[in-house]
Short mmCIF file of C-alpha atoms in Angstrom, two decimals:
data_model
loop_
_atom_site.label_atom_id
_atom_site.label_comp_id
_atom_site.label_asym_id
_atom_site.label_seq_id
_atom_site.Cartn_x
_atom_site.Cartn_y
_atom_site.Cartn_z
CA MET D 3 123.65 122.15 81.04
CA ALA D 4 123.32 123.56 84.55
CA ARG D 5 126.16 122.69 86.87
CA ILE D 6 125.40 120.02 89.47
CA GLN D 7 126.07 121.23 92.99
CA ILE D 8 127.53 118.92 95.64
CA ILE D 9 126.49 119.45 99.24
CA GLN D 10 128.27 117.89 102.18
CA SER D 11 125.71 118.09 105.00
CA ALA D 12 122.38 116.32 105.54
CA ASP D 13 121.22 118.18 108.63
CA ALA D 14 117.73 119.65 108.74
CA PRO D 15 118.64 123.22 107.66
CA SER D 16 120.65 121.89 104.70
CA LEU D 17 117.81 119.65 103.51
CA ALA D 18 115.22 122.40 103.99
CA ALA D 19 117.02 124.59 101.44
CA PHE D 20 115.74 122.41 98.57
CA ASP D 21 112.31 122.25 96.96
CA THR D 22 112.30 118.44 97.05
CA VAL D 23 114.68 115.81 98.36
CA ILE D 24 114.68 112.84 95.99
CA ASP D 25 115.80 109.42 97.20
CA VAL D 26 116.63 107.39 94.09
CA ARG D 27 117.35 104.14 95.93
CA SER D 28 115.10 101.12 95.50
CA PRO D 29 111.72 101.03 97.30
CA GLY D 30 113.07 98.46 99.76
CA GLU D 31 116.00 100.67 100.74
CA PHE D 32 113.68 103.66 101.05
CA ALA D 33 111.23 101.75 103.26
CA GLU D 34 113.98 100.81 105.70
CA ASP D 35 114.89 104.46 106.25
CA HIS D 36 115.25 107.77 104.44
CA THR D 37 115.83 111.42 105.13
CA PRO D 38 112.81 113.26 106.57
CA GLY D 39 110.41 114.45 103.90
CA ALA D 40 112.18 112.70 101.00
CA ILE D 41 110.21 111.23 98.13
CA ASN D 42 111.19 107.95 96.51
CA LEU D 43 111.83 108.07 92.75
CA PRO D 44 113.90 104.89 92.29
CA VAL D 45 116.15 104.57 89.30
CA LEU D 46 116.18 100.80 89.89
CA THR D 47 113.38 98.75 91.42
CA ASP D 48 114.21 96.12 94.04
CA ALA D 49 114.03 93.36 91.43
CA GLU D 50 116.12 95.31 88.90
CA ARG D 51 118.75 96.11 91.50
CA ALA D 52 118.99 92.46 92.50
CA GLU D 53 119.23 91.36 88.86
CA VAL D 54 121.96 93.85 88.02
CA GLY D 55 123.91 92.93 91.14
CA THR D 56 123.74 89.23 90.29
CA ILE D 57 124.94 89.86 86.75
CA TYR D 58 127.79 92.00 88.09
CA VAL D 59 128.98 89.20 90.38
CA GLN D 60 128.27 86.14 88.24
CA ASP D 61 128.75 87.42 84.69
CA SER D 62 130.48 90.70 83.90
CA ARG D 63 130.66 94.30 85.03
CA PHE D 64 130.12 95.54 81.48
CA LYS D 65 126.90 93.55 81.01
CA ALA D 66 125.61 94.67 84.39
CA ASN D 67 126.31 98.31 83.49
CA ARG D 68 124.59 98.01 80.11
CA ILE D 69 121.45 96.36 81.47
CA GLY D 70 121.39 98.64 84.48
CA ALA D 71 121.71 101.74 82.32
CA ALA D 72 118.69 100.69 80.29
CA TYR D 73 116.62 100.23 83.43
CA VAL D 74 117.81 103.56 84.84
CA ALA D 75 117.00 105.43 81.63
CA ARG D 76 113.47 104.01 81.46
CA ASN D 77 112.77 104.70 85.12
CA ILE D 78 114.04 108.29 84.98
CA ALA D 79 111.94 108.90 81.87
CA ARG D 80 108.85 107.64 83.72
CA HIS D 81 109.54 109.95 86.66
CA LEU D 82 109.91 112.94 84.30
CA GLU D 83 106.55 112.10 82.75
CA THR D 84 104.77 111.59 86.09
CA ALA D 85 106.07 112.75 89.47
CA LEU D 86 108.22 115.54 88.02
CA ALA D 87 105.96 116.58 85.15
CA ASP D 88 104.58 119.68 86.87
CA LYS D 89 107.82 121.09 88.28
CA PRO D 90 108.59 124.70 87.26
CA ALA D 91 111.73 125.96 85.56
CA ASP D 92 113.25 127.14 88.86
CA PHE D 93 112.77 123.76 90.56
CA ALA D 94 115.71 122.99 92.87
CA PRO D 95 115.91 119.31 93.91
CA LEU D 96 118.47 117.46 96.00
CA VAL D 97 119.21 113.91 94.87
CA TYR D 98 120.82 111.13 96.85
CA CYS D 99 121.37 107.37 96.62
CA TRP D 100 123.16 104.95 98.93
CA ARG D 101 126.60 106.58 98.84
CA GLY D 102 126.36 109.41 96.31
CA GLY D 103 127.46 107.25 93.38
CA SER D 104 126.16 106.27 89.97
CA ARG D 105 122.45 106.16 90.75
CA SER D 106 122.23 109.72 92.05
CA GLU D 107 124.63 110.94 89.37
CA ALA D 108 122.43 109.48 86.62
CA MET D 109 119.29 111.16 87.94
CA ALA D 110 121.06 114.45 88.66
CA THR D 111 122.59 114.55 85.18
CA ILE D 112 119.19 114.25 83.50
CA LEU D 113 117.50 116.72 85.85
CA SER D 114 120.24 119.28 85.29
CA ARG D 115 119.91 118.84 81.51
CA VAL D 116 116.25 119.75 81.88
CA GLY D 117 117.50 123.02 83.38
CA TRP D 118 116.71 122.46 87.03
CA ARG D 119 119.15 123.61 89.73
CA THR D 120 120.10 120.11 90.84
CA SER D 121 122.31 119.10 93.76
CA ILE D 122 123.71 115.77 94.99
CA LEU D 123 124.31 114.80 98.61
CA ALA D 124 127.96 113.75 98.88
CA GLY D 125 128.14 110.31 100.43
CA GLY D 126 124.43 109.80 99.88
CA TYR D 127 122.20 108.25 102.53
CA ARG D 128 125.28 107.14 104.47
CA THR D 129 126.13 110.80 105.14
CA TYR D 130 122.66 111.33 106.60
CA ARG D 131 122.84 108.12 108.62
CA ARG D 132 126.20 109.06 110.15
CA GLY D 133 124.64 112.30 111.35
CA VAL D 134 121.77 110.43 113.01
CA GLN D 135 124.16 108.04 114.73
CA ALA D 136 126.36 110.88 115.94
CA SER D 137 123.36 112.69 117.42
CA LEU D 138 121.84 109.66 119.14
CA TYR D 139 124.91 107.61 120.08
CA GLU D 140 127.80 110.03 120.46
CA THR D 141 126.21 113.23 121.79
CA PRO D 142 124.83 113.55 125.36
CA CYS D 143 121.07 114.02 125.48
CA PRO D 144 120.39 117.59 126.71
CA LEU D 145 116.80 117.02 127.86
CA LYS D 146 115.48 117.25 131.41
CA LEU D 147 113.06 114.33 131.66
CA LEU D 148 110.25 113.36 134.00
CA LEU D 149 109.24 109.70 133.79
CA LEU D 150 105.56 108.79 133.80
CA ASP D 151 105.62 105.46 135.64
CA GLY D 152 103.03 102.96 136.78
CA ASP D 153 101.97 99.35 136.51
CA THR D 154 100.63 97.94 133.26
CA GLY D 155 97.18 99.26 132.49
CA THR D 156 97.36 102.63 134.25
CA ALA D 157 96.57 104.60 131.06
CA LYS D 158 100.03 106.15 130.88
CA THR D 159 99.92 106.55 127.09
CA GLU D 160 96.56 108.32 127.23
CA ILE D 161 97.71 110.56 130.10
CA LEU D 162 100.80 111.43 128.05
CA ALA D 163 98.57 112.54 125.18
CA ARG D 164 96.48 114.64 127.57
CA LEU D 165 99.65 116.30 128.87
CA ASN D 166 100.62 117.16 125.32
CA ALA D 167 97.19 118.75 124.79
CA ARG D 168 97.84 120.87 127.89
CA GLY D 169 101.05 122.29 126.42
CA VAL D 170 103.43 120.04 128.34
CA GLN D 171 106.37 118.77 126.31
CA VAL D 172 106.14 114.99 125.86
CA LEU D 173 108.10 112.31 124.06
CA ASP D 174 105.92 109.40 122.88
CA LEU D 175 108.41 106.57 122.47
CA GLU D 176 105.74 103.92 122.00
CA GLY D 177 104.13 105.92 119.23
CA LEU D 178 107.48 106.33 117.47
CA ALA D 179 108.28 102.62 117.89
CA GLY D 180 104.83 101.48 116.74
CA HIS D 181 104.43 99.27 119.81
CA ARG D 182 102.64 99.44 123.15
CA GLY D 183 105.72 98.35 125.04
CA SER D 184 104.69 94.93 126.32
CA LEU D 185 104.50 91.29 125.27
CA PHE D 186 100.96 92.02 124.06
CA GLY D 187 101.92 95.38 122.65
CA ALA D 188 102.30 94.78 118.92
CA LEU D 189 99.79 96.80 116.93
CA ALA D 190 97.54 94.76 114.64
CA GLY D 191 98.33 95.38 110.97
CA ARG D 192 101.15 97.78 111.81
CA PRO D 193 104.66 96.33 111.84
CA GLN D 194 107.27 98.22 113.79
CA PRO D 195 109.53 100.55 111.81
CA SER D 196 113.09 99.43 111.26
CA GLN D 197 115.59 100.44 113.93
CA LYS D 198 116.99 103.03 111.50
CA MET D 199 113.57 104.52 110.77
CA PHE D 200 112.76 104.56 114.49
CA GLU D 201 115.95 106.52 115.10
CA THR D 202 115.16 108.94 112.27
CA GLU D 203 111.72 109.65 113.74
CA LEU D 204 113.14 109.80 117.27
CA LEU D 205 115.77 112.36 116.29
CA LEU D 206 113.11 114.51 114.62
CA ALA D 207 111.02 114.38 117.79
CA LEU D 208 114.01 115.23 119.99
CA GLN D 209 115.03 118.17 117.82
CA ALA D 210 111.51 119.60 118.10
CA LEU D 211 111.75 119.76 121.90
CA ASP D 212 112.99 122.75 123.90
CA PRO D 213 115.81 121.55 126.20
CA ALA D 214 115.11 124.50 128.51
CA ARG D 215 111.72 123.02 129.44
CA PRO D 216 110.97 119.64 131.10
CA VAL D 217 109.85 116.72 128.95
CA VAL D 218 107.54 113.96 130.17
CA VAL D 219 108.24 110.48 128.80
CA GLU D 220 106.68 107.16 129.70
CA ALA D 221 108.93 104.86 131.71
CA GLU D 222 110.10 102.07 129.41
CA SER D 223 112.59 99.25 129.31
CA SER D 224 115.58 99.76 127.04
CA LYS D 225 113.65 98.04 124.23
CA ILE D 226 110.15 98.77 122.97
CA GLY D 227 109.13 95.63 121.17
CA ASP D 228 112.16 94.99 118.96
CA ARG D 229 113.35 98.60 118.87
CA MET D 230 116.19 99.74 121.11
CA ILE D 231 116.24 103.14 122.79
CA PRO D 232 119.63 104.73 121.95
CA PRO D 233 122.02 104.75 124.93
CA ALA D 234 122.32 108.53 125.30
CA LEU D 235 118.56 108.91 125.80
CA TRP D 236 118.31 105.75 127.90
CA GLN D 237 120.96 107.02 130.32
CA VAL D 238 118.99 110.23 130.91
CA MET D 239 115.79 108.23 131.39
CA GLN D 240 117.45 106.03 134.01
CA ALA D 241 118.50 109.08 136.03
CA ALA D 242 115.23 111.01 135.65
CA PRO D 243 112.76 111.56 138.50
CA ARG D 244 109.44 109.81 138.11
CA VAL D 245 105.80 110.26 138.93
CA GLU D 246 103.88 107.05 139.55
CA VAL D 247 100.27 106.36 138.57
CA ILE D 248 98.57 103.78 140.82
CA ALA D 249 95.25 102.03 140.20
CA PRO D 250 93.64 98.80 141.52
CA ARG D 251 94.34 95.67 139.51
CA PRO D 252 90.67 95.03 138.55
CA VAL D 253 90.40 98.57 137.20
CA ARG D 254 93.62 98.13 135.24
CA ALA D 255 92.45 94.78 133.89
CA ALA D 256 89.23 96.27 132.56
CA TYR D 257 91.18 99.12 131.00
CA LEU D 258 93.60 96.70 129.31
CA VAL D 259 90.79 94.62 127.82
CA ALA D 260 89.33 97.76 126.26
CA THR D 261 92.73 99.02 125.06
CA TYR D 262 94.03 95.70 123.71
CA HIS D 263 90.81 94.85 121.90
CA ASP D 264 92.76 93.74 118.83
CA ILE D 265 94.56 91.04 120.84
CA VAL D 266 91.34 90.01 122.58
CA ALA D 267 89.70 89.53 119.18
CA ASP D 268 92.57 87.41 117.82
CA PRO D 269 92.96 83.99 119.51
CA VAL D 270 96.14 83.22 117.55
CA ALA D 271 97.82 86.46 118.66
CA LEU D 272 96.67 85.86 122.24
CA GLU D 273 98.12 82.34 122.27
CA ALA D 274 101.40 83.57 120.77
CA ALA D 275 101.65 86.23 123.48
CA PHE D 276 101.17 83.58 126.18
CA HIS D 277 104.18 81.71 124.85
CA ARG D 278 106.36 84.84 124.89
CA LEU D 279 106.01 85.20 128.65
CA PRO D 280 109.48 84.91 130.22
CA VAL D 281 107.96 82.97 133.13
CA TYR D 282 106.24 79.93 131.64
CA PRO D 283 102.72 79.83 133.08
CA GLY D 284 102.60 76.03 133.19
CA GLN D 285 100.26 73.80 131.24
CA ARG D 286 97.46 73.83 133.82
CA ARG D 287 97.45 77.60 134.10
CA LEU D 288 97.54 77.94 130.31
CA GLU D 289 94.51 75.71 130.02
CA ASP D 290 92.68 77.84 132.59
CA TRP D 291 93.60 80.96 130.62
CA ARG D 292 92.37 79.42 127.39
CA LYS D 293 89.07 78.58 129.03
CA LEU D 294 88.70 82.17 130.23
CA ALA D 295 89.45 83.45 126.74
CA GLY D 296 87.05 80.96 125.16
CA ALA D 297 84.30 82.09 127.52
CA GLY D 298 85.01 85.77 126.83
CA ASP D 299 86.10 86.35 130.42
CA PHE D 300 88.95 88.64 129.45
CA VAL D 301 89.02 90.83 132.56
CA PRO D 302 89.89 87.96 134.94
CA LEU D 303 92.31 86.70 132.30
CA ALA D 304 94.06 90.10 132.25
CA GLU D 305 94.21 90.07 136.05
CA ALA D 306 95.83 86.64 136.01
CA VAL D 307 98.48 87.66 133.48
CA MET D 308 99.26 90.83 135.42
CA GLU D 309 99.57 88.87 138.68
CA LEU D 310 101.98 86.35 137.13
CA HIS D 311 104.10 88.56 134.91
CA TYR D 312 103.54 92.30 134.68
CA ASP D 313 103.15 93.41 138.29
CA PRO D 314 106.13 91.37 139.58
CA ALA D 315 108.27 92.71 136.71
CA TYR D 316 107.41 96.30 137.64
CA ARG D 317 108.12 95.64 141.32
CA ARG D 318 111.54 94.21 140.45
CA ALA D 319 112.34 97.24 138.29
CA ARG D 320 111.40 99.66 141.08
CA ARG D 321 113.44 97.77 143.67
CA LYS D 322 116.41 97.88 141.34
CA ASP D 323 115.99 101.63 140.86
CA GLY D 324 115.72 102.26 144.60
CA ARG D 325 114.68 105.91 144.32
CA PRO D 326 111.30 107.05 145.67
CA ALA D 327 108.83 108.51 143.23
CA LEU D 328 108.67 112.29 143.05
CA ALA D 329 104.88 111.95 143.40
CA SER D 330 102.27 109.16 143.39
CA LEU D 331 98.78 109.57 141.95
CA GLU D 332 96.26 107.04 143.25
CA LEU D 333 93.34 106.63 140.87
CA THR D 334 90.20 104.64 141.64
CA ALA D 335 89.09 104.74 138.00
CA LEU D 336 90.70 105.14 134.58
CA ASP D 337 87.87 106.80 132.71
CA ASP D 338 88.20 110.14 130.90
CA ALA D 339 87.60 112.16 134.04
CA ALA D 340 90.26 110.27 136.01
CA GLN D 341 92.79 110.58 133.20
CA ALA D 342 92.10 114.32 132.92
CA GLN D 343 92.54 114.74 136.66
CA ALA D 344 95.87 112.88 136.54
CA ALA D 345 97.05 114.99 133.61
CA ASP D 346 96.15 118.20 135.45
CA GLN D 347 98.11 117.11 138.53
CA ILE D 348 101.17 116.12 136.52
CA ALA D 349 101.05 119.35 134.49
CA ARG D 350 101.14 121.33 137.74
CA LEU D 351 104.02 119.19 138.98
CA VAL D 352 105.99 119.85 135.77
CA GLN D 353 105.72 123.59 136.41
CA THR D 354 107.47 123.18 139.76
CA LEU D 355 110.46 121.24 138.42
CA PRO D 356 113.77 123.16 138.52
CA LEU D 357 115.15 124.07 135.10
#
């Protein structure tokens, strides 16, 4: 039997040394978060894990081990016959579970008996997670940021994508968080990732950036939907200079109706968003809004919501910040040509920033 190697680090170079990283935790554990690029070959399903845990607590450790071992053996056999069936003789996998215990040991033992050069991550997923937390919570963020600011509906997300296409470094926090960053910002049919998965994806994105070059990021609150921006990054964002995109409210309202078409098409989601407003609109105003929605008059409805909630919230945030914008771009339209023009101006501005 080949000797099982134990590795201590779960950083990107360490993980990249293996042909495949195999997460043997249950599908539910894997869905919450996992190491980048890992595949899920569970030795216990969610239901089996719950059953074995209940037996362990309520009956006996021996019975739990016996039943669990049977499940593990069957599941590993299935993986050998399916996902691992085409692996060559020199296959070199890394296996991990929650804390580098019995589940990863069981899989690694069988894989090594096959003859594969198998390794286990000491401490399992928890080792990887500690590394993520250290990077995002304990280490200063080295990036030089430029905030892309502006009232709701100024096409900041689209301008950010255009900057990326022009070779400017960008950090798309809303894309990573799976949320458009407002009370109406949840994406239809796409739940937000867990906080842990958000941080995994965020760290990957940060590590791909060159700290010697500026990075443009959309101005956000400290939370995007239900996901919190880690403090180290948030502190740099708060101190970063900003460029402000300005557009008339009617233009922004029309843009929002086109962008938030999923909310417009879902009366239940629209009503739920009304009730999440921190400033209660009042029953009379709500009835007026419902009438606008019922009549399909979504542009005046968007203007009304911006006037009550979004625009005052942005004004308060800017007053609290107190610093003038590095530059202001006044747009009279938000079509493709206007967005391209804004992206060109910001790209030129980025080139002038001191490094």
